[in-house]
Tab-separated table of N, CA and C in Angstrom:
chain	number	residue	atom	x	y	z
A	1	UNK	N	79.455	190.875	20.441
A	1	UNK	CA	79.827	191.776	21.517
A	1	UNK	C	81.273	191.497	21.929
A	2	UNK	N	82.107	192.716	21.769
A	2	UNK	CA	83.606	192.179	22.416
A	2	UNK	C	83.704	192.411	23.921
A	3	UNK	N	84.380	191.605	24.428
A	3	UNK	CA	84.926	191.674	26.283
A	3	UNK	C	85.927	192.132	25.953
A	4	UNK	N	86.283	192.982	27.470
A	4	UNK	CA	88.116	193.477	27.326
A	4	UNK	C	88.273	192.222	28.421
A	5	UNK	N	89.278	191.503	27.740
A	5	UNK	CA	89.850	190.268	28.361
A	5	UNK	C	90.514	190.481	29.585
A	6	UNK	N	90.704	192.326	29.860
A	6	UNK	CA	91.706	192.512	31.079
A	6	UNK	C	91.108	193.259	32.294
A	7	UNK	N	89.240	192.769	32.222
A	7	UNK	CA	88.489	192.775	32.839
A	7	UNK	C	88.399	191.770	33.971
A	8	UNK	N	88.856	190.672	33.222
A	8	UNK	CA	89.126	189.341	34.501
A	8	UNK	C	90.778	189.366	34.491
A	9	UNK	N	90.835	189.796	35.633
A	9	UNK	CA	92.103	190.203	36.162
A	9	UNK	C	92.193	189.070	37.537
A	10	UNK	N	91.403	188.821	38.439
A	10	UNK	CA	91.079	188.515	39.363
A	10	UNK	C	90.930	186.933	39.565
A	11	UNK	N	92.468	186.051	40.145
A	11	UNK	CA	92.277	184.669	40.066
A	11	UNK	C	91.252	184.230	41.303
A	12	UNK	N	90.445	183.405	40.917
A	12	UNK	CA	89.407	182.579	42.115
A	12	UNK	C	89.472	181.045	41.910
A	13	UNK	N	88.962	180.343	42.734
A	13	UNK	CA	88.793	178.763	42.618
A	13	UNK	C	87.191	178.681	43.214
A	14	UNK	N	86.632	178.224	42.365
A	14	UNK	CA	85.365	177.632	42.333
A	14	UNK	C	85.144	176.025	43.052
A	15	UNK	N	84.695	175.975	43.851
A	15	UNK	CA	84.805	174.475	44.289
A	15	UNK	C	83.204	173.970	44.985
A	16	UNK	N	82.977	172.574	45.401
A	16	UNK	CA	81.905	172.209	46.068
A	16	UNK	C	82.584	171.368	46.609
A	17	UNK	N	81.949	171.322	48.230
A	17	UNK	CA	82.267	170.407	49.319
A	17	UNK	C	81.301	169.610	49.628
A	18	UNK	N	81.738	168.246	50.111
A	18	UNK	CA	81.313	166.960	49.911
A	18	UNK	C	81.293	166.512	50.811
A	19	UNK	N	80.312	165.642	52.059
A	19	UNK	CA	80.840	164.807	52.958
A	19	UNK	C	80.856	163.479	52.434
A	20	UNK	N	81.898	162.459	53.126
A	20	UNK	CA	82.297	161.392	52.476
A	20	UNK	C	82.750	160.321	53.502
A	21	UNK	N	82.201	159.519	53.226
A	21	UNK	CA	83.016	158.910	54.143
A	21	UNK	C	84.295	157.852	54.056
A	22	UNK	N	85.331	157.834	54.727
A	22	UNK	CA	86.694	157.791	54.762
A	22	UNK	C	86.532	156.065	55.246
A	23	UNK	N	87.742	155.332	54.567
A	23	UNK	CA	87.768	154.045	54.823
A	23	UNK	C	87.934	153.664	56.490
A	24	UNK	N	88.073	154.985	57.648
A	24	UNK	CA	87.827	154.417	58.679
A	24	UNK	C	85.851	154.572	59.576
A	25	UNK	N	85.018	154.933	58.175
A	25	UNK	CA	83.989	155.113	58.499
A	25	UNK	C	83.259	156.605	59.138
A	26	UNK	N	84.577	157.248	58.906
A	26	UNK	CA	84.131	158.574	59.248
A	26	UNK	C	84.194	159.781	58.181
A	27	UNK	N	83.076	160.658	58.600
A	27	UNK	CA	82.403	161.657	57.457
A	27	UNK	C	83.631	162.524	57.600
A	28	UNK	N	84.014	162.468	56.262
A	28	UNK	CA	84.894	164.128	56.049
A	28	UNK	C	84.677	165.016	54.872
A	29	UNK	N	84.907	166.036	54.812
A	29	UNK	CA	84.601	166.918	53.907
A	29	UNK	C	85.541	166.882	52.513
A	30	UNK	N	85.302	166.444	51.483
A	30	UNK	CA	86.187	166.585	50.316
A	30	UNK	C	85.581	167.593	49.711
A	31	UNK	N	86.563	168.453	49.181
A	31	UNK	CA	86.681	169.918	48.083
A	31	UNK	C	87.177	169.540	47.110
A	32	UNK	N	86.247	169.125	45.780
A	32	UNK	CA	85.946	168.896	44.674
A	32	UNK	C	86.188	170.948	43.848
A	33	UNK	N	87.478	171.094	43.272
A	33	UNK	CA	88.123	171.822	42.654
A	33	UNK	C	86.962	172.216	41.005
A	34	UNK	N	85.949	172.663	40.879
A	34	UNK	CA	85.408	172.832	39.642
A	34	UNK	C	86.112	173.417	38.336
A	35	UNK	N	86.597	174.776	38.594
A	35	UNK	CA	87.527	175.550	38.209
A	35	UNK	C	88.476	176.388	38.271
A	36	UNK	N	89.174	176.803	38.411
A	36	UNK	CA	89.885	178.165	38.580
A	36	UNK	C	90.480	179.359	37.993
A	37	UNK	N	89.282	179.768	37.448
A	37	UNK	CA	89.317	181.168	36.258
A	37	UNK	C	89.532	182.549	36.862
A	38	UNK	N	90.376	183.150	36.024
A	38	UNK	CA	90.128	184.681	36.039
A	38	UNK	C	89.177	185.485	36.003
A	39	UNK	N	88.442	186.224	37.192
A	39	UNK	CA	87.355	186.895	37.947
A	39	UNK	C	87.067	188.162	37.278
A	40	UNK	N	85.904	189.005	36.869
A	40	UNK	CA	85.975	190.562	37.337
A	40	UNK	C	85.214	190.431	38.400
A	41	UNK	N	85.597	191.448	39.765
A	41	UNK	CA	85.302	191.177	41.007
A	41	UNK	C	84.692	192.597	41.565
A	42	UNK	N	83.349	192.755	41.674
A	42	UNK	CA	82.844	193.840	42.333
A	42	UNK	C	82.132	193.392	43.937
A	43	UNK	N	82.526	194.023	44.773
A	43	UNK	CA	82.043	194.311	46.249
A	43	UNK	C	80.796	195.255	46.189
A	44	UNK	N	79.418	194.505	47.004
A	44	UNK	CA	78.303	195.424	46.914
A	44	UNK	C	79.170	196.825	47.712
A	45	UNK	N	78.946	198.311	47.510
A	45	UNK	CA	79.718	199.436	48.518
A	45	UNK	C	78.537	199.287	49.546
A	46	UNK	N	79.002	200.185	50.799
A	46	UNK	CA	78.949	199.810	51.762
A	46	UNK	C	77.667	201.069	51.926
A	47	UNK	N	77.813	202.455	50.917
A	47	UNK	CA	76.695	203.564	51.132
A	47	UNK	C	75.568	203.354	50.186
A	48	UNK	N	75.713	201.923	49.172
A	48	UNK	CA	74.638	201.343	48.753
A	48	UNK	C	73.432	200.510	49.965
A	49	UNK	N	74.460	199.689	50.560
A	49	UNK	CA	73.317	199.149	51.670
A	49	UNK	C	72.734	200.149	52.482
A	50	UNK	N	74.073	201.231	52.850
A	50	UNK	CA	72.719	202.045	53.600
A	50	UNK	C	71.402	203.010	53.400
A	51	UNK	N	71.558	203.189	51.667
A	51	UNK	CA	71.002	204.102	50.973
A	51	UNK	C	69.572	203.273	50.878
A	52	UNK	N	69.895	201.829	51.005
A	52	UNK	CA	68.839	200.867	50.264
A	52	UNK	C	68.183	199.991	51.681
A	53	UNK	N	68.600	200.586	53.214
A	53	UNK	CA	68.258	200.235	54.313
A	53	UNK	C	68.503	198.656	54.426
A	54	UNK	N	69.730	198.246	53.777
A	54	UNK	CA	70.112	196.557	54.193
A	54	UNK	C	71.012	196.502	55.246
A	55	UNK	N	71.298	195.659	55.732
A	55	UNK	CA	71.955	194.965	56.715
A	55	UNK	C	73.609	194.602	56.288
A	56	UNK	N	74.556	195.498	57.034
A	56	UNK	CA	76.040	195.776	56.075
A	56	UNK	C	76.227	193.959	56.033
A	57	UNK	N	75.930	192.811	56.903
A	57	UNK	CA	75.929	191.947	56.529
A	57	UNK	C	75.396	191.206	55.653
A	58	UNK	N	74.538	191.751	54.931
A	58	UNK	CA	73.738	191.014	53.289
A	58	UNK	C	75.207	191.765	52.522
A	59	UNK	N	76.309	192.057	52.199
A	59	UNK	CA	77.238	192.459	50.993
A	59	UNK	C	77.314	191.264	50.241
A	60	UNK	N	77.020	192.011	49.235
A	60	UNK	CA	77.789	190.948	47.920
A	60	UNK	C	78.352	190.642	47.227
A	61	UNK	N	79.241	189.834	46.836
A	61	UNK	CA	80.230	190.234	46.131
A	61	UNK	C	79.676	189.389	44.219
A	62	UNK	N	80.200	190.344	43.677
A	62	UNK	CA	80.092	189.533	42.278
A	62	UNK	C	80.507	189.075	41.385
A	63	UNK	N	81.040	187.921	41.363
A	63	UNK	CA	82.288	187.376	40.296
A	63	UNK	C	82.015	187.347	39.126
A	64	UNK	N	82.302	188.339	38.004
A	64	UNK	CA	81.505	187.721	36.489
A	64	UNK	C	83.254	186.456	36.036
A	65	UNK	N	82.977	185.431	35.469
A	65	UNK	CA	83.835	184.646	34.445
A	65	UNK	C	83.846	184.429	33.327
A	66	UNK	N	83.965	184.020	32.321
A	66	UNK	CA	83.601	183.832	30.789
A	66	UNK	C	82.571	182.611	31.509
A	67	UNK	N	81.785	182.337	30.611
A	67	UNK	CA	80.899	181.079	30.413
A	67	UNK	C	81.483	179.447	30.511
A	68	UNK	N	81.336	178.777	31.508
A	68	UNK	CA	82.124	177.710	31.122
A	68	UNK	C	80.724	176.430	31.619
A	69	UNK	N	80.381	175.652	30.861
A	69	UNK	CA	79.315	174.992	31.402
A	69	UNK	C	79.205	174.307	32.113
A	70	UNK	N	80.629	173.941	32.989
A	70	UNK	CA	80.882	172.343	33.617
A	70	UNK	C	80.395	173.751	35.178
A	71	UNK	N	80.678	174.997	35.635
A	71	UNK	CA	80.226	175.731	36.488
A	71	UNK	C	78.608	175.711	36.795
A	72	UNK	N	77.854	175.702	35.530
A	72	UNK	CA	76.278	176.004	35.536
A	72	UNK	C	75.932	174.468	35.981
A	73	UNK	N	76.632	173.589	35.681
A	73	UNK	CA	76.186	172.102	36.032
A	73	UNK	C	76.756	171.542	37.423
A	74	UNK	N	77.559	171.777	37.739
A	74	UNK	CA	78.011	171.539	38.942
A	74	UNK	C	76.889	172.441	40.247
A	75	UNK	N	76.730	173.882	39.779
A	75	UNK	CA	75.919	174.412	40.549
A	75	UNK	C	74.228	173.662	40.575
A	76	UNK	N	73.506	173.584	39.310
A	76	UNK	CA	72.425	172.327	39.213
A	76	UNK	C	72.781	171.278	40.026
A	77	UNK	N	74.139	170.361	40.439
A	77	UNK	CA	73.832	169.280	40.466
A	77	UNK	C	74.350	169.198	41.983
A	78	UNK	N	74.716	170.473	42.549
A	78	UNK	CA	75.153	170.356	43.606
A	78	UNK	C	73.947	171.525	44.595
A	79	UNK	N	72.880	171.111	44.561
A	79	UNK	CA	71.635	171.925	44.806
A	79	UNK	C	72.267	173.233	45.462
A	80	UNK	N	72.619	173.765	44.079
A	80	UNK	CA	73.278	174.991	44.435
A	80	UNK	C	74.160	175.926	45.607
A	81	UNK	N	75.183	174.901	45.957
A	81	UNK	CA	76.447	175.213	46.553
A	81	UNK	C	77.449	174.697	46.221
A	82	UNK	N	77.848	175.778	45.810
A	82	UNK	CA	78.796	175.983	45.558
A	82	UNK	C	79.712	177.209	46.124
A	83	UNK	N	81.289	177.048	46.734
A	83	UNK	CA	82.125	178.031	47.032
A	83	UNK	C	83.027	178.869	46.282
A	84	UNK	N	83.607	179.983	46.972
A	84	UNK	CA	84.537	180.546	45.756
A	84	UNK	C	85.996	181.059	46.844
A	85	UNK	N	87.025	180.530	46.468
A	85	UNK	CA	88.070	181.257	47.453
A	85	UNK	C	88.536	182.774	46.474
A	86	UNK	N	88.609	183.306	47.145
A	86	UNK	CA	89.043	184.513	46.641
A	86	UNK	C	89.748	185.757	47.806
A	87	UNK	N	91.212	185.699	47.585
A	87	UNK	CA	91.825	186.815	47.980
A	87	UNK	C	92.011	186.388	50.105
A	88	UNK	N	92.393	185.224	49.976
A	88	UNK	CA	92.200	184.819	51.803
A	88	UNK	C	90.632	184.329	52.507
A	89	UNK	N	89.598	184.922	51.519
A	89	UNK	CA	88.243	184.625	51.861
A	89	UNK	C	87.359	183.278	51.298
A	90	UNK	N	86.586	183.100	51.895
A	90	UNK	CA	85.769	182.118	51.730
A	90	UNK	C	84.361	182.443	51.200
A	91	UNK	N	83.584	182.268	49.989
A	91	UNK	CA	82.145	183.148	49.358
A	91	UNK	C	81.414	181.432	49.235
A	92	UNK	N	79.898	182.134	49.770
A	92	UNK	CA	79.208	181.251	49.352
A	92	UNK	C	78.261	181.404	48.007
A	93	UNK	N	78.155	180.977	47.215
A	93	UNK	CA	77.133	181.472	46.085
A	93	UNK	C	75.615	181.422	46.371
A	94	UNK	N	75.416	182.439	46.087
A	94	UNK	CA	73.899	182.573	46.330
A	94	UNK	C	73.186	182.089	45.113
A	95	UNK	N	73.648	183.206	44.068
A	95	UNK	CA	73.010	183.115	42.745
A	95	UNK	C	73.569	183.078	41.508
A	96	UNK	N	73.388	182.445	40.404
A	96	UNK	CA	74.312	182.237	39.701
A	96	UNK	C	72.918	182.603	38.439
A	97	UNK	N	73.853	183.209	37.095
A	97	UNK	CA	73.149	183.761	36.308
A	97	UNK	C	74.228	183.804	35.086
A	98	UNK	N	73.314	183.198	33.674
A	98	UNK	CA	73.919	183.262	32.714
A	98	UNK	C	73.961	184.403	32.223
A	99	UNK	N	74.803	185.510	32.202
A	99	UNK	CA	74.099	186.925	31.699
A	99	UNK	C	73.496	186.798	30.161
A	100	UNK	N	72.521	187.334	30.077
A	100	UNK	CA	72.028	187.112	29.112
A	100	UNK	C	71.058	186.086	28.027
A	101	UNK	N	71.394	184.855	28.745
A	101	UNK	CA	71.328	183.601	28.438
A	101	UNK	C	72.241	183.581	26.919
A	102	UNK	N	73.212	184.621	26.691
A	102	UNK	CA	74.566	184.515	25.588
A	102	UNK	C	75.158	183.441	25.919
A	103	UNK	N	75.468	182.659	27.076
A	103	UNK	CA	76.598	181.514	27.283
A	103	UNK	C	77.731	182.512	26.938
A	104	UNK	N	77.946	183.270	27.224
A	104	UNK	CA	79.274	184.297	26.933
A	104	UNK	C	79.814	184.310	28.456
A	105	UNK	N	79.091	185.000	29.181
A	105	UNK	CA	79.637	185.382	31.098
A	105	UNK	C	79.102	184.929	31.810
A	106	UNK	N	79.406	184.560	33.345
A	106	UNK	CA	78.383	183.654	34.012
A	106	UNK	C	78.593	185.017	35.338
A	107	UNK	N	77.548	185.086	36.104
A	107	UNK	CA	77.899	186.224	37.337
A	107	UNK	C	77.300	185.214	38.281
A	108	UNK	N	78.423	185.345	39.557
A	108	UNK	CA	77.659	184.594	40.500
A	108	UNK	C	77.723	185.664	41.827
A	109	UNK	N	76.756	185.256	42.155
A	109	UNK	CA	76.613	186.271	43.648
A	109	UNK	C	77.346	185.680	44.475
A	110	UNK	N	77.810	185.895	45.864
A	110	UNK	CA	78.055	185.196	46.532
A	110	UNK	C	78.377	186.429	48.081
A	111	UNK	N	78.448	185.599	48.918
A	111	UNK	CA	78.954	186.380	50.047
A	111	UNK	C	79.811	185.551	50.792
A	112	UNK	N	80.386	186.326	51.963
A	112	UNK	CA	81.917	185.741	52.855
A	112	UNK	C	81.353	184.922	53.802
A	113	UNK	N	81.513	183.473	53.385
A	113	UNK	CA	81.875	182.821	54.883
A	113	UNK	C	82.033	182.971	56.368
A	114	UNK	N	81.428	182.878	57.362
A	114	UNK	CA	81.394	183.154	58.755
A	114	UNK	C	82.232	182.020	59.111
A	115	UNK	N	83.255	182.160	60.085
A	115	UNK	CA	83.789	181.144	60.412
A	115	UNK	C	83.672	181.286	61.614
């Protein structure tokens, strides 16, 4: 199966956060950098949730990447959180899926951060 390579257009950073504690005994958060690949990036639309009676706050966004395995393992080993910065925003991953089980694309769900 060929990809058009100019499908991932879209830079993101994949990361998981860590509390840790710091040589003065206090917990801080370290952001452990996984990857930072080129995205295709779809936004759930907004007359889908209402067509489908969801809550405009369930949107999702969906990052497909090429396949990279150190992503599928980090998400396993980090009982599945993992973040994604993308475009000023903050995504949490919901779901992560090998399409296909090809090891070709990985799609991860995710939605925006509440701060």
């Amino acid at each position: 199966m060929m990809i058009n390579a100019g499908k991932y257009n879209k830079k993101v950073s994949i990361y998981s956060v860590e509390m840790v504690t710091d040589d003065a005994g206090f917990q801080t958060e370290t952001k452990t950098v996984i990857c930072e690949p080129y995205a295709n990036v779809k936004t759930t639309k907004g007359i889908t949730l209402i067509t489908n009676n969801s809550d405009f706050e369930e949107a999702h966004t969906n990052f497909t990447i090429r396949y990279q395995k150190k992503v599928i393992d980090a998400y396993e080993n980090n009982n599945r959180d993992l973040l994604i910065d993308f475009a000023g925003k903050t995504y949490k991953v919901d779901y992560l899926n090998n399409i296909d089980e090809r090891n070709v694309e990985i799609e991860l769900q995710a939605k925006v951060v509440r701060h």
